[in-house]
Amino acid sequence: MPLGIYVHLPFCPYICPYCDFVKWPMRASAAASYLAALERQTASAPSEPAATIYLGGGTPNAYDASTIGALLERLQAKFPPLRDSREISIECNPELVRKGDFAAYRSAGVNRVSIGVQSFEPSEIRTLGRKHTTDDVERAVAAARRDGIGSVSLDLIFAVPGQTPESWRRSLTTAIEIGADHISAYGLTVEEGTPYAAWRQREPASFANDRLEAELYDIAIATLEAAGYEQYEISNFARPGHCSAHNQNYWANGEYLGLGVGAASYRNGVRSVATRSLAAYIEAVLKEQPVPSESERLEGEARLGEAVMLALRTVQGVNVAGFKGRYGVDVLARFAPVVEAYEETGMLEVAGGFLRLTRRGRFVANDVCEAFLPST
Ligand code: SF4
């Protein structure tokens, strides 16, 4: 089973009001201490081959390109490729891209960049607390191309307060015209404890209702499919040959090792998430103690339910024969009541040896997927 390596770089130039990720505003001293701890954690991890490496955040390119290059060199020495070539990705904020960054990333092995755009509409960008312009994104994509990055992905968000079907269509069209190889289109989720949660409490009418959100999602699928992007997961669309191998490994219930504060891992049937405390993370690593984490062994029904839930996120769905081969269970028989109930409502279908969400089912994917998990 191929292994994916995820490395969390949690510093950002500023904090967006909707964000629930593990992140802090960039401060040079904290960023340097964190990097030292991350290098220590990498050095102490057992060496093993990995199929993908993904630098996420936070904002990885808040670090300068030479720092990223040195980090990648250590990671690649510790986790050699399984095959000659492999996917190495980095998330980037477009307004922080400096001349020569992508060339440096490329020579450090990066072949995929994921640019956090969220919207091309100035008013929505302001609402999201972001500061880039369309020019920043165009410049970043052009630089990535010029410097030989083989795959460029853009992240977009729908159901932003104030967004309309027309403005969403314009953002999608701009992303297509800019020539993205891959587009992630995420529905806004309002997480408790964020400034957005307080805003929604005060002014619920500012936020999209379910009907508008479904309409916006439908526009994304129709617009991107018409432009030659294949939807391969609930939120992800790719031109041929540009699916994210790192994320596909998650949905295949593959193994991954997360390095850094708040990073998640899944190894030998155990899912764990590292502490979200920067101080606790740094202290543990520097004292050569285990990083404080919450872990859970996935067994029995929980393991099966998780595997079905992840595979249902993909447009292909659950390979019924493959599932039997891997887990020794006939998914259609084991989950017959759930499968039948959602087939009847038109949310799930069984066809060609696969159990999958219908197009309508993708709108309520979370509810359908959760029905496969044991109740707690
Ligand atoms: S840049 Fe990304 S990680 Fe940082 S605060 Fe904004 S949404 Fe969160």
mmCIF file of N, CA and C in Angstrom, residues 64-153:
data_model
loop_
_atom_site.group_PDB
_atom_site.id
_atom_site.type_symbol
_atom_site.label_atom_id
_atom_site.label_comp_id
_atom_site.label_asym_id
_atom_site.label_seq_id
_atom_site.Cartn_x
_atom_site.Cartn_y
_atom_site.Cartn_z
ATOM 1 N N ASP A 64 10.518 31.132 2.652
ATOM 2 C CA ASP A 64 11.130 31.439 1.359
ATOM 3 C C ASP A 64 11.491 30.146 0.619
ATOM 4 N N ALA A 65 11.706 30.312 -0.679
ATOM 5 C CA ALA A 65 11.846 29.131 -1.546
ATOM 6 C C ALA A 65 13.070 28.294 -1.185
ATOM 7 N N SER A 66 14.140 28.946 -0.705
ATOM 8 C CA SER A 66 15.324 28.140 -0.382
ATOM 9 C C SER A 66 15.055 27.281 0.851
ATOM 10 N N THR A 67 14.254 27.793 1.783
ATOM 11 C CA THR A 67 13.886 27.000 2.965
ATOM 12 C C THR A 67 13.038 25.794 2.541
ATOM 13 N N ILE A 68 12.095 26.048 1.643
ATOM 14 C CA ILE A 68 11.251 24.945 1.146
ATOM 15 C C ILE A 68 12.133 23.912 0.437
ATOM 16 N N GLY A 69 13.076 24.394 -0.367
ATOM 17 C CA GLY A 69 13.974 23.482 -1.098
ATOM 18 C C GLY A 69 14.758 22.592 -0.140
ATOM 19 N N ALA A 70 15.287 23.210 0.937
ATOM 20 C CA ALA A 70 16.082 22.429 1.903
ATOM 21 C C ALA A 70 15.192 21.416 2.628
ATOM 22 N N LEU A 71 13.986 21.832 2.959
ATOM 23 C CA LEU A 71 13.051 20.913 3.637
ATOM 24 C C LEU A 71 12.725 19.720 2.727
ATOM 25 N N LEU A 72 12.473 20.032 1.464
ATOM 26 C CA LEU A 72 12.135 18.943 0.531
ATOM 27 C C LEU A 72 13.308 17.988 0.330
ATOM 28 N N GLU A 73 14.497 18.545 0.361
ATOM 29 C CA GLU A 73 15.677 17.672 0.216
ATOM 30 C C GLU A 73 15.721 16.658 1.367
ATOM 31 N N ARG A 74 15.470 17.141 2.580
ATOM 32 C CA ARG A 74 15.462 16.230 3.745
ATOM 33 C C ARG A 74 14.345 15.204 3.620
ATOM 34 N N LEU A 75 13.169 15.695 3.206
ATOM 35 C CA LEU A 75 12.026 14.781 3.109
ATOM 36 C C LEU A 75 12.282 13.693 2.073
ATOM 37 N N GLN A 76 12.897 14.085 0.952
ATOM 38 C CA GLN A 76 13.111 13.095 -0.111
ATOM 39 C C GLN A 76 14.217 12.112 0.261
ATOM 40 N N ALA A 77 15.184 12.581 1.053
ATOM 41 C CA ALA A 77 16.229 11.653 1.498
ATOM 42 C C ALA A 77 15.621 10.639 2.470
ATOM 43 N N LYS A 78 14.705 11.113 3.305
ATOM 44 C CA LYS A 78 14.087 10.232 4.308
ATOM 45 C C LYS A 78 13.035 9.323 3.690
ATOM 46 N N PHE A 79 12.289 9.856 2.736
ATOM 47 C CA PHE A 79 11.190 9.095 2.123
ATOM 48 C C PHE A 79 11.440 8.988 0.622
ATOM 49 N N PRO A 80 12.300 8.062 0.204
ATOM 50 C CA PRO A 80 12.625 7.971 -1.223
ATOM 51 C C PRO A 80 11.399 7.572 -2.044
ATOM 52 N N PRO A 81 11.428 7.894 -3.338
ATOM 53 C CA PRO A 81 10.251 7.597 -4.165
ATOM 54 C C PRO A 81 10.061 6.092 -4.354
ATOM 55 N N LEU A 82 8.798 5.710 -4.513
ATOM 56 C CA LEU A 82 8.479 4.307 -4.799
ATOM 57 C C LEU A 82 8.857 3.960 -6.226
ATOM 58 N N ARG A 83 8.646 4.945 -7.112
ATOM 59 C CA ARG A 83 8.967 4.752 -8.530
ATOM 60 C C ARG A 83 9.887 5.892 -8.949
ATOM 61 N N ASP A 84 10.245 5.914 -10.254
ATOM 62 C CA ASP A 84 11.156 6.953 -10.733
ATOM 63 C C ASP A 84 10.615 8.348 -10.476
ATOM 64 N N SER A 85 9.314 8.508 -10.758
ATOM 65 C CA SER A 85 8.761 9.850 -10.583
ATOM 66 C C SER A 85 7.614 9.762 -9.593
ATOM 67 N N ARG A 86 7.369 10.842 -8.914
ATOM 68 C CA ARG A 86 6.234 10.875 -7.996
ATOM 69 C C ARG A 86 5.715 12.292 -7.886
ATOM 70 N N GLU A 87 4.520 12.398 -7.301
ATOM 71 C CA GLU A 87 3.901 13.708 -7.177
ATOM 72 C C GLU A 87 4.416 14.402 -5.910
ATOM 73 N N ILE A 88 4.925 15.620 -6.097
ATOM 74 C CA ILE A 88 5.304 16.443 -4.942
ATOM 75 C C ILE A 88 4.576 17.784 -5.098
ATOM 76 N N SER A 89 3.707 18.078 -4.145
ATOM 77 C CA SER A 89 2.827 19.252 -4.266
ATOM 78 C C SER A 89 3.136 20.280 -3.189
ATOM 79 N N ILE A 90 2.852 21.529 -3.526
ATOM 80 C CA ILE A 90 2.933 22.600 -2.521
ATOM 81 C C ILE A 90 1.743 23.536 -2.694
ATOM 82 N N GLU A 91 1.134 23.915 -1.577
ATOM 83 C CA GLU A 91 0.065 24.917 -1.613
ATOM 84 C C GLU A 91 0.696 26.305 -1.583
ATOM 85 N N CYS A 92 0.147 27.214 -2.370
ATOM 86 C CA CYS A 92 0.718 28.572 -2.446
ATOM 87 C C CYS A 92 -0.367 29.634 -2.364
ATOM 88 N N ASN A 93 -0.025 30.739 -1.724
ATOM 89 C CA ASN A 93 -0.862 31.934 -1.759
ATOM 90 C C ASN A 93 -0.349 32.790 -2.928
ATOM 91 N N PRO A 94 -1.233 33.168 -3.875
ATOM 92 C CA PRO A 94 -0.740 33.832 -5.096
ATOM 93 C C PRO A 94 -0.022 35.145 -4.840
ATOM 94 N N GLU A 95 -0.447 35.883 -3.799
ATOM 95 C CA GLU A 95 0.164 37.206 -3.634
ATOM 96 C C GLU A 95 1.566 37.134 -3.039
ATOM 97 N N LEU A 96 1.943 35.940 -2.525
ATOM 98 C CA LEU A 96 3.281 35.810 -1.928
ATOM 99 C C LEU A 96 4.307 35.253 -2.908
ATOM 100 N N VAL A 97 3.859 34.892 -4.117
ATOM 101 C CA VAL A 97 4.790 34.255 -5.063
ATOM 102 C C VAL A 97 5.851 35.269 -5.504
ATOM 103 N N ARG A 98 7.135 34.918 -5.310
ATOM 104 C CA ARG A 98 8.235 35.798 -5.698
ATOM 105 C C ARG A 98 8.926 35.235 -6.931
ATOM 106 N N LYS A 99 9.611 36.131 -7.633
ATOM 107 C CA LYS A 99 10.330 35.716 -8.839
ATOM 108 C C LYS A 99 11.308 34.586 -8.488
ATOM 109 N N GLY A 100 11.265 33.537 -9.269
ATOM 110 C CA GLY A 100 12.225 32.451 -9.053
ATOM 111 C C GLY A 100 11.735 31.371 -8.097
ATOM 112 N N ASP A 101 10.586 31.619 -7.412
ATOM 113 C CA ASP A 101 10.106 30.611 -6.451
ATOM 114 C C ASP A 101 9.834 29.266 -7.125
ATOM 115 N N PHE A 102 9.104 29.303 -8.226
ATOM 116 C CA PHE A 102 8.703 28.028 -8.831
ATOM 117 C C PHE A 102 9.899 27.299 -9.428
ATOM 118 N N ALA A 103 10.869 28.073 -9.930
ATOM 119 C CA ALA A 103 12.086 27.419 -10.448
ATOM 120 C C ALA A 103 12.791 26.685 -9.310
ATOM 121 N N ALA A 104 12.817 27.349 -8.136
ATOM 122 C CA ALA A 104 13.461 26.703 -6.976
ATOM 123 C C ALA A 104 12.664 25.473 -6.548
ATOM 124 N N TYR A 105 11.344 25.601 -6.526
ATOM 125 C CA TYR A 105 10.526 24.435 -6.151
ATOM 126 C C TYR A 105 10.761 23.297 -7.143
ATOM 127 N N ARG A 106 10.780 23.676 -8.431
ATOM 128 C CA ARG A 106 10.929 22.649 -9.473
ATOM 129 C C ARG A 106 12.251 21.903 -9.277
ATOM 130 N N SER A 107 13.324 22.659 -9.015
ATOM 131 C CA SER A 107 14.587 21.927 -8.867
ATOM 132 C C SER A 107 14.622 21.135 -7.565
ATOM 133 N N ALA A 108 13.704 21.450 -6.639
ATOM 134 C CA ALA A 108 13.617 20.628 -5.413
ATOM 135 C C ALA A 108 12.661 19.451 -5.603
ATOM 136 N N GLY A 109 12.114 19.299 -6.824
ATOM 137 C CA GLY A 109 11.285 18.115 -7.105
ATOM 138 C C GLY A 109 9.792 18.378 -7.188
ATOM 139 N N VAL A 110 9.353 19.627 -6.901
ATOM 140 C CA VAL A 110 7.905 19.899 -6.932
ATOM 141 C C VAL A 110 7.399 19.813 -8.375
ATOM 142 N N ASN A 111 6.293 19.109 -8.573
ATOM 143 C CA ASN A 111 5.697 19.057 -9.915
ATOM 144 C C ASN A 111 4.217 19.409 -9.913
ATOM 145 N N ARG A 112 3.716 19.861 -8.751
ATOM 146 C CA ARG A 112 2.304 20.242 -8.695
ATOM 147 C C ARG A 112 2.153 21.384 -7.689
ATOM 148 N N VAL A 113 1.490 22.465 -8.111
ATOM 149 C CA VAL A 113 1.205 23.543 -7.157
ATOM 150 C C VAL A 113 -0.299 23.733 -7.066
ATOM 151 N N SER A 114 -0.730 24.030 -5.858
ATOM 152 C CA SER A 114 -2.145 24.256 -5.616
ATOM 153 C C SER A 114 -2.276 25.675 -5.083
ATOM 154 N N ILE A 115 -2.934 26.522 -5.862
ATOM 155 C CA ILE A 115 -2.966 27.955 -5.533
ATOM 156 C C ILE A 115 -4.312 28.301 -4.887
ATOM 157 N N GLY A 116 -4.259 28.911 -3.719
ATOM 158 C CA GLY A 116 -5.481 29.287 -2.999
ATOM 159 C C GLY A 116 -6.049 30.560 -3.577
ATOM 160 N N VAL A 117 -7.060 30.437 -4.424
ATOM 161 C CA VAL A 117 -7.652 31.602 -5.086
ATOM 162 C C VAL A 117 -8.967 31.971 -4.388
ATOM 163 N N GLN A 118 -9.795 30.998 -4.196
ATOM 164 C CA GLN A 118 -11.124 31.092 -3.544
ATOM 165 C C GLN A 118 -12.139 31.831 -4.404
ATOM 166 N N SER A 119 -11.790 33.004 -4.952
ATOM 167 C CA SER A 119 -12.720 33.737 -5.809
ATOM 168 C C SER A 119 -11.911 34.708 -6.664
ATOM 169 N N PHE A 120 -12.484 35.051 -7.823
ATOM 170 C CA PHE A 120 -11.862 36.106 -8.636
ATOM 171 C C PHE A 120 -12.639 37.422 -8.520
ATOM 172 N N GLU A 121 -13.695 37.440 -7.728
ATOM 173 C CA GLU A 121 -14.529 38.641 -7.601
ATOM 174 C C GLU A 121 -13.982 39.512 -6.476
ATOM 175 N N PRO A 122 -13.619 40.764 -6.763
ATOM 176 C CA PRO A 122 -13.019 41.595 -5.711
ATOM 177 C C PRO A 122 -13.847 41.665 -4.434
ATOM 178 N N SER A 123 -15.183 41.788 -4.561
ATOM 179 C CA SER A 123 -15.988 41.929 -3.334
ATOM 180 C C SER A 123 -15.958 40.633 -2.530
ATOM 181 N N GLU A 124 -15.964 39.480 -3.200
ATOM 182 C CA GLU A 124 -15.928 38.199 -2.473
ATOM 183 C C GLU A 124 -14.550 37.978 -1.846
ATOM 184 N N ILE A 125 -13.517 38.384 -2.561
ATOM 185 C CA ILE A 125 -12.160 38.240 -2.011
ATOM 186 C C ILE A 125 -12.062 39.047 -0.711
ATOM 187 N N ARG A 126 -12.644 40.260 -0.739
ATOM 188 C CA ARG A 126 -12.643 41.087 0.490
ATOM 189 C C ARG A 126 -13.440 40.402 1.597
ATOM 190 N N THR A 127 -14.619 39.895 1.241
ATOM 191 C CA THR A 127 -15.460 39.222 2.249
ATOM 192 C C THR A 127 -14.721 38.050 2.879
ATOM 193 N N LEU A 128 -13.926 37.358 2.077
ATOM 194 C CA LEU A 128 -13.178 36.205 2.587
ATOM 195 C C LEU A 128 -11.923 36.628 3.347
ATOM 196 N N GLY A 129 -11.676 37.939 3.372
ATOM 197 C CA GLY A 129 -10.510 38.441 4.107
ATOM 198 C C GLY A 129 -9.212 38.217 3.359
ATOM 199 N N ARG A 130 -9.294 37.983 2.046
ATOM 200 C CA ARG A 130 -8.082 37.755 1.257
ATOM 201 C C ARG A 130 -7.674 39.053 0.566
ATOM 202 N N LYS A 131 -6.472 39.048 -0.005
ATOM 203 C CA LYS A 131 -5.975 40.323 -0.542
ATOM 204 C C LYS A 131 -5.454 40.233 -1.974
ATOM 205 N N HIS A 132 -5.522 39.067 -2.592
ATOM 206 C CA HIS A 132 -4.913 38.957 -3.925
ATOM 207 C C HIS A 132 -5.832 39.545 -5.006
ATOM 208 N N THR A 133 -5.251 39.719 -6.181
ATOM 209 C CA THR A 133 -6.020 40.172 -7.340
ATOM 210 C C THR A 133 -5.951 39.086 -8.417
ATOM 211 N N THR A 134 -6.790 39.242 -9.431
ATOM 212 C CA THR A 134 -6.738 38.293 -10.554
ATOM 213 C C THR A 134 -5.347 38.324 -11.188
ATOM 214 N N ASP A 135 -4.751 39.515 -11.251
ATOM 215 C CA ASP A 135 -3.397 39.631 -11.828
ATOM 216 C C ASP A 135 -2.397 38.773 -11.054
ATOM 217 N N ASP A 136 -2.522 38.782 -9.723
ATOM 218 C CA ASP A 136 -1.599 37.964 -8.915
ATOM 219 C C ASP A 136 -1.705 36.492 -9.329
ATOM 220 N N VAL A 137 -2.948 36.038 -9.509
ATOM 221 C CA VAL A 137 -3.138 34.624 -9.846
ATOM 222 C C VAL A 137 -2.581 34.356 -11.246
ATOM 223 N N GLU A 138 -2.886 35.246 -12.184
ATOM 224 C CA GLU A 138 -2.392 35.041 -13.557
ATOM 225 C C GLU A 138 -0.866 35.007 -13.586
ATOM 226 N N ARG A 139 -0.269 35.915 -12.837
ATOM 227 C CA ARG A 139 1.202 35.957 -12.791
ATOM 228 C C ARG A 139 1.758 34.661 -12.187
ATOM 229 N N ALA A 140 1.093 34.201 -11.114
ATOM 230 C CA ALA A 140 1.579 32.984 -10.446
ATOM 231 C C ALA A 140 1.465 31.773 -11.382
ATOM 232 N N VAL A 141 0.327 31.672 -12.067
ATOM 233 C CA VAL A 141 0.143 30.506 -12.955
ATOM 234 C C VAL A 141 1.152 30.582 -14.112
ATOM 235 N N ALA A 142 1.333 31.780 -14.668
ATOM 236 C CA ALA A 142 2.287 31.921 -15.780
ATOM 237 C C ALA A 142 3.697 31.560 -15.311
ATOM 238 N N ALA A 143 4.049 31.991 -14.098
ATOM 239 C CA ALA A 143 5.401 31.687 -13.579
ATOM 240 C C ALA A 143 5.552 30.185 -13.364
ATOM 241 N N ALA A 144 4.502 29.546 -12.858
ATOM 242 C CA ALA A 144 4.579 28.095 -12.628
ATOM 243 C C ALA A 144 4.796 27.361 -13.950
ATOM 244 N N ARG A 145 4.074 27.793 -14.962
ATOM 245 C CA ARG A 145 4.212 27.167 -16.291
ATOM 246 C C ARG A 145 5.628 27.369 -16.834
ATOM 247 N N ARG A 146 6.071 28.636 -16.765
ATOM 248 C CA ARG A 146 7.377 28.988 -17.322
ATOM 249 C C ARG A 146 8.479 28.177 -16.645
ATOM 250 N N ASP A 147 8.302 27.953 -15.341
ATOM 251 C CA ASP A 147 9.359 27.276 -14.589
ATOM 252 C C ASP A 147 9.191 25.761 -14.562
ATOM 253 N N GLY A 148 8.249 25.244 -15.369
ATOM 254 C CA GLY A 148 8.201 23.797 -15.582
ATOM 255 C C GLY A 148 7.407 23.006 -14.569
ATOM 256 N N ILE A 149 6.502 23.685 -13.813
ATOM 257 C CA ILE A 149 5.623 22.930 -12.911
ATOM 258 C C ILE A 149 4.546 22.260 -13.777
ATOM 259 N N GLY A 150 4.465 20.957 -13.724
ATOM 260 C CA GLY A 150 3.623 20.218 -14.679
ATOM 261 C C GLY A 150 2.138 20.282 -14.413
ATOM 262 N N SER A 151 1.731 20.594 -13.201
ATOM 263 C CA SER A 151 0.304 20.558 -12.880
ATOM 264 C C SER A 151 -0.036 21.715 -11.952
ATOM 265 N N VAL A 152 -1.008 22.522 -12.374
ATOM 266 C CA VAL A 152 -1.404 23.691 -11.590
ATOM 267 C C VAL A 152 -2.873 23.554 -11.194
ATOM 268 N N SER A 153 -3.117 23.619 -9.912
ATOM 269 C CA SER A 153 -4.483 23.504 -9.402
ATOM 270 C C SER A 153 -4.901 24.824 -8.777
#
